[in-house]
Short mmCIF file of C-alpha atoms in Angstrom, two decimals:
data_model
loop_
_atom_site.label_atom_id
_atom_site.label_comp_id
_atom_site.label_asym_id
_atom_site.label_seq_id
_atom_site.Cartn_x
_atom_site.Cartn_y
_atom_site.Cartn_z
CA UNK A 9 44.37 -114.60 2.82
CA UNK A 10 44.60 -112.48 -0.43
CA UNK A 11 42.44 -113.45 -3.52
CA UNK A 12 43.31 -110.73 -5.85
CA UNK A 13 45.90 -110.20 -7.64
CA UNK A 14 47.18 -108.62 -11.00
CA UNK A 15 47.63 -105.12 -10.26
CA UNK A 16 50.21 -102.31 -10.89
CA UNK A 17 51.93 -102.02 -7.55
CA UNK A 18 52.18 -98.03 -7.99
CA UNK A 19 50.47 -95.74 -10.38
CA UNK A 20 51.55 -92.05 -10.86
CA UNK A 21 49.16 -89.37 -12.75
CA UNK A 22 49.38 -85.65 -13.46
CA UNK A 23 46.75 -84.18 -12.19
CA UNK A 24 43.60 -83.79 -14.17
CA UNK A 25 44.45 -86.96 -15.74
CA UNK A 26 42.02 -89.83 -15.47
CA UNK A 27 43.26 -93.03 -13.31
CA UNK A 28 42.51 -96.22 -14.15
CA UNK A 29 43.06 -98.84 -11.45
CA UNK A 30 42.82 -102.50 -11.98
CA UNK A 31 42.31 -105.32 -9.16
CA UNK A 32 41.85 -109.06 -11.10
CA UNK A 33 39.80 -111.25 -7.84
CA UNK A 34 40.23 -115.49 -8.05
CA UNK A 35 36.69 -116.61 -6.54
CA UNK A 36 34.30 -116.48 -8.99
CA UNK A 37 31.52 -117.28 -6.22
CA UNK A 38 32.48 -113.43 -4.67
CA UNK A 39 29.28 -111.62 -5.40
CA UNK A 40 30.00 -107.97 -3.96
CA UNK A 41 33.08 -106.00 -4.05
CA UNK A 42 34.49 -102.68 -2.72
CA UNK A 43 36.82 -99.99 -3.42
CA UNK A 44 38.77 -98.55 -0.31
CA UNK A 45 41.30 -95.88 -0.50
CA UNK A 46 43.78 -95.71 2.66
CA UNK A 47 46.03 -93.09 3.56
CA UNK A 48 49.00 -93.04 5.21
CA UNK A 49 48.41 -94.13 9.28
CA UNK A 50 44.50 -94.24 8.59
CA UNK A 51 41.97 -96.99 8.28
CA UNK A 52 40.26 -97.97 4.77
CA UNK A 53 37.69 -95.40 3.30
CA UNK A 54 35.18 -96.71 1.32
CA UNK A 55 35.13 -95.42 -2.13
CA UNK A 56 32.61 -97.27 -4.17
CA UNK A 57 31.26 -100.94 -4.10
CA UNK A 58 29.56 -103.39 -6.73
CA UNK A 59 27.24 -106.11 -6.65
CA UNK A 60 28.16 -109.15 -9.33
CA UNK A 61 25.06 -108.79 -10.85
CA UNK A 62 25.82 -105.05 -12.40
CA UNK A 63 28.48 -104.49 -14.26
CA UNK A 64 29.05 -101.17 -13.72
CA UNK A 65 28.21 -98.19 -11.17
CA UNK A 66 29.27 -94.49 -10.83
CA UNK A 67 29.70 -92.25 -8.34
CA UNK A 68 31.31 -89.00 -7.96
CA UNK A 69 34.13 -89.08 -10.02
CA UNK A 70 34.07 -93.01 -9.73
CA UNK A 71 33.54 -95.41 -11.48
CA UNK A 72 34.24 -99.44 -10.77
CA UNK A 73 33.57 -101.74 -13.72
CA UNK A 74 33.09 -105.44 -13.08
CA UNK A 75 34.08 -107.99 -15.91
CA UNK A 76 32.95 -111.18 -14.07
CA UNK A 77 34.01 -113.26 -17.57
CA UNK A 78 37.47 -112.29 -16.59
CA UNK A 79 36.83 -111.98 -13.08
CA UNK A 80 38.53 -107.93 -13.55
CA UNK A 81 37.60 -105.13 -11.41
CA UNK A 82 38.56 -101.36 -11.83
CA UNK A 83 38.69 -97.94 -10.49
CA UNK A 84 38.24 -95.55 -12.84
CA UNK A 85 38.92 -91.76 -10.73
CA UNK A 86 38.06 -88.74 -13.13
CA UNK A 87 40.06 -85.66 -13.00
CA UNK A 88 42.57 -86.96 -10.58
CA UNK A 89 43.44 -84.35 -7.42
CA UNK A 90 46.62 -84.38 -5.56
CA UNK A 91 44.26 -85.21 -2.50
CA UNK A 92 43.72 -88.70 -4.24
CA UNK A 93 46.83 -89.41 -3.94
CA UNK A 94 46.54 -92.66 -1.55
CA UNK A 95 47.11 -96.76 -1.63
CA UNK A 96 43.87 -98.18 -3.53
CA UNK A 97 42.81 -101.43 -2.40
CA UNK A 98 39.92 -103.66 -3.91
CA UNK A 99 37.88 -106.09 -1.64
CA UNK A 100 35.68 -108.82 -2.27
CA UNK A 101 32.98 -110.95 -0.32
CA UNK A 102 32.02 -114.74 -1.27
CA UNK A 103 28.07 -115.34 -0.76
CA UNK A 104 29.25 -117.82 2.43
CA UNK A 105 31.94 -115.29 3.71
CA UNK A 106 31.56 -112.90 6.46
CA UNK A 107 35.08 -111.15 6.28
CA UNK A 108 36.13 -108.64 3.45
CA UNK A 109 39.34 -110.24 2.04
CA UNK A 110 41.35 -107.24 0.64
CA UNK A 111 43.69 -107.36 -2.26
CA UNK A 112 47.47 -105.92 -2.44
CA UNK A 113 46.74 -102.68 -3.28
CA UNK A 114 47.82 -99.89 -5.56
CA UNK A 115 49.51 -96.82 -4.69
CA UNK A 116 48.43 -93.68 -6.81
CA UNK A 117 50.62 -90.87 -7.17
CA UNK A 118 49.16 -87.37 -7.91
CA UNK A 119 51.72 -84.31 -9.24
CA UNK A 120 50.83 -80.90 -9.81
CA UNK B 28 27.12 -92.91 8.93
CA UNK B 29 28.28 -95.52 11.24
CA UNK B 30 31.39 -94.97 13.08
CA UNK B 31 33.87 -96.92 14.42
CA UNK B 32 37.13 -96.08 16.75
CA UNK B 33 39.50 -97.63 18.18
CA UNK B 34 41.91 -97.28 21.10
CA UNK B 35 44.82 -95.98 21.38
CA UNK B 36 45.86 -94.91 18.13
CA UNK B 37 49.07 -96.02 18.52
CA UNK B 38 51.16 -97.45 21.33
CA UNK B 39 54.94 -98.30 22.05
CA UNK B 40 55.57 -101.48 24.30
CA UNK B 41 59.01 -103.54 25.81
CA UNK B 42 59.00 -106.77 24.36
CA UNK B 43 57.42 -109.46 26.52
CA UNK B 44 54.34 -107.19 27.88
CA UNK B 45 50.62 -107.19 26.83
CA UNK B 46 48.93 -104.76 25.31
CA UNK B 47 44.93 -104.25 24.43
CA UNK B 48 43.23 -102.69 21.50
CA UNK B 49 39.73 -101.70 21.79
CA UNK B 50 37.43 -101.17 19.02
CA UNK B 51 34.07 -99.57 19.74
CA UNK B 52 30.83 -99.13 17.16
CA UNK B 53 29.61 -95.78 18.76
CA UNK B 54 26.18 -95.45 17.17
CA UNK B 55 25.35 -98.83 15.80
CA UNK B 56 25.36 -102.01 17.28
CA UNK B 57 27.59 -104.70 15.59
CA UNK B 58 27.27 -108.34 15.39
CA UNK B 59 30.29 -109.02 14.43
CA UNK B 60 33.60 -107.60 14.53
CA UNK B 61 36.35 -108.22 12.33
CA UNK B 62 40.24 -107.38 13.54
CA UNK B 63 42.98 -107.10 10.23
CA UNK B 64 46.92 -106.25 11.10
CA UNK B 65 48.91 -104.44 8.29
CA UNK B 66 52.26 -104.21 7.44
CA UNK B 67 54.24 -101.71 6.09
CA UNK B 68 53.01 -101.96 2.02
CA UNK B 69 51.24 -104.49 2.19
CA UNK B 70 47.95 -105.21 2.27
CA UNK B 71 45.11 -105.91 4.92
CA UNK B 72 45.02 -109.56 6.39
CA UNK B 73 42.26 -110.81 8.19
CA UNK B 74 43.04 -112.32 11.60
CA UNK B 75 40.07 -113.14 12.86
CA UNK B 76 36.41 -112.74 13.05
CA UNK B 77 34.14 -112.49 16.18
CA UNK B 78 30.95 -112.52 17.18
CA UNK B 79 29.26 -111.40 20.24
CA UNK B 80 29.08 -113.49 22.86
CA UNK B 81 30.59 -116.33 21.40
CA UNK B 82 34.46 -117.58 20.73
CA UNK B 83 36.47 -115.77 17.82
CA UNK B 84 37.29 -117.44 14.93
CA UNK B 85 41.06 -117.13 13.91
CA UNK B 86 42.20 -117.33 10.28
CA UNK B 87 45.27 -120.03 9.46
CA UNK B 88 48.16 -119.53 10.77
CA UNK B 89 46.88 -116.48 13.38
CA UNK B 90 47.79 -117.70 17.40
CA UNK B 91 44.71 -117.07 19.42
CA UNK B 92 46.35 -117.90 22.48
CA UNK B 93 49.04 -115.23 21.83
CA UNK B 94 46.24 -112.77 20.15
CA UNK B 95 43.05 -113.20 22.32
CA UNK B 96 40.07 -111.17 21.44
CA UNK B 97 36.79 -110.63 23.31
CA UNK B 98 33.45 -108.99 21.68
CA UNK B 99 31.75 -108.71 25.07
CA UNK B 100 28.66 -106.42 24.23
CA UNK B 101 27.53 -105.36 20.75
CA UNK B 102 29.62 -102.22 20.83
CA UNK B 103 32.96 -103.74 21.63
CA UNK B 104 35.81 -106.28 20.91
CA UNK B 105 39.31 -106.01 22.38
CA UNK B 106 42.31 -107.23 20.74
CA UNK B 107 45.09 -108.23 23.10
CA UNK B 108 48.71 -109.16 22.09
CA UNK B 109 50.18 -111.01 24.39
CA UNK B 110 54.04 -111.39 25.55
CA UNK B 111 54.40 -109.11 22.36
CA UNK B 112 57.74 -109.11 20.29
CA UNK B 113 59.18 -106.85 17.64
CA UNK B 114 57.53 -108.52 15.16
CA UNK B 115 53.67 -107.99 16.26
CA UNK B 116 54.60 -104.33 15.33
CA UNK B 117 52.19 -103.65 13.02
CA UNK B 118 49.18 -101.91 12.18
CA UNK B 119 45.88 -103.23 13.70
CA UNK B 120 42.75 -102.32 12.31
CA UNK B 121 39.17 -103.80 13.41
CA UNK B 122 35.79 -103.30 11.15
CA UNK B 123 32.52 -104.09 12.40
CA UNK B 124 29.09 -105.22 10.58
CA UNK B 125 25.80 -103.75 12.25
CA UNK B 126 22.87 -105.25 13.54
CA UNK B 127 20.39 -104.51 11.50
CA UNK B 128 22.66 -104.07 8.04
CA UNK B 129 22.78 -106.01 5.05
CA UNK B 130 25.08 -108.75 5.50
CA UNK B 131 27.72 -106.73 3.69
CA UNK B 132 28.37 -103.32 5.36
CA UNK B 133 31.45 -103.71 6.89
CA UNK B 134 32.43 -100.14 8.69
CA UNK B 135 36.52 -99.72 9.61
CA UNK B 136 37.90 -98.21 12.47
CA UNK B 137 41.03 -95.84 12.45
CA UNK B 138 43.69 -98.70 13.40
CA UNK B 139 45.75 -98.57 15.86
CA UNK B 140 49.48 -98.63 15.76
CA UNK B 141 51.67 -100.79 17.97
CA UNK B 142 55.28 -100.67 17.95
CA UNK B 143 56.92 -103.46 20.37
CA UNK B 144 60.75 -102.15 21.22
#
């Protein structure tokens, strides 16, 4: 079932912009979370992940920020490419889980 | 990095037939298995979890006599529709969790597309 919620169902960016993508989760027992992107006829790619007790972490022109008070999550993407251009999706794990349960997903639109 | 595939990529059935999935760790050995289906824009939903050796366990409202899975060895789990309809067209994806990971590394396969006519 879907947890998550509270998201922008599409998202378009020129490129070079900065992309902010939100993902609000329901559990507050999850304790790690994920960023996939998916393109079109593929499987997920993971992007980035987070544990609950950090409230922040960067990568390569990612960043996810965690807001457990609000229970928020984001995708922040840097200097946006056309090749990001993809459906964004947030997962999250509770401590008894064993399943990712993935939210609905945002699809981000990248023009030249 | 830990790979996972899966088998066929996509597949076009008559209504009423069976059809398998497979979904192989190639260099890791996975406990568990975990087999999603996808819709056109919408998200991943988890159908069911399984572990080696043992009996899957289906989420609500998922038939596991119409979609029977089998995690034989601790490279591979099979996903099989049976007497498929037009509706089971979807897109099936399975992820599996290795061996000796932390509890949460959960690797995806390809998915596999199945179109019932």
């Amino acid at each position: 079932g879907e947890s998550v919620g509270l998201h922008l169902p599409t998202l378009s960016v020129q490129e070079g912009d900065n992309s902010i993508i939100n993902c609000a989760y329901s559990n507050s027992a999850s304790d790690y979370f994920i960023w996939y992107k998916q393109e079109s006829g593929k499987g997920p790619q993971f992007i980035i992940d987070i544990r609950s007790n950090m409230d922040k972490r960067q990568g390569q022109r990612v960043t996810v920020l965690l807001n457990k008070t609000v229970k928020h999550l984001s995708l922040q993407i840097a200097a946006t490419q056309p090749g990001d251009s993809a459906v964004y999706f947030c997962a999250e794990l509770v401590p008894a889980g064993t399943a990712l349960i993935f939210g609905k997903g945002t699809t981000l639109s990248v023009s030249s | 990095g830990a790979v996972v595939s899966q088998h066929p990529s996509w597949v076009i059935c008559k209504s009423g037939t069976s059809v398998k999935i497979e979904c192989r760790s190639l260099d890791f050995q996975a406990t568990t298995m975990f087999w999603y289906r996808q819709f056109p824009k919408q998200s991943l939903m988890l159908m069911a979890t399984s572990n080696e050796g043992s009996k899957a366990t289906y989420e609500q409202g998922v038939e596991k006599d119409k979609f029977l899975i089998n995690h034989a060895s601790l490279t591979l789990s099979t996903l099989t529709v049976t007497s498929a309809h037009p509706e089971d067209s979807s897109f099936y994806i399975c992820s599996a969790r290795g061996l000796a990971g932390i509890s949460y590394e959960q690797y995806f396969g390809p998915g596999t597309r199945l179109t019932v006519t």
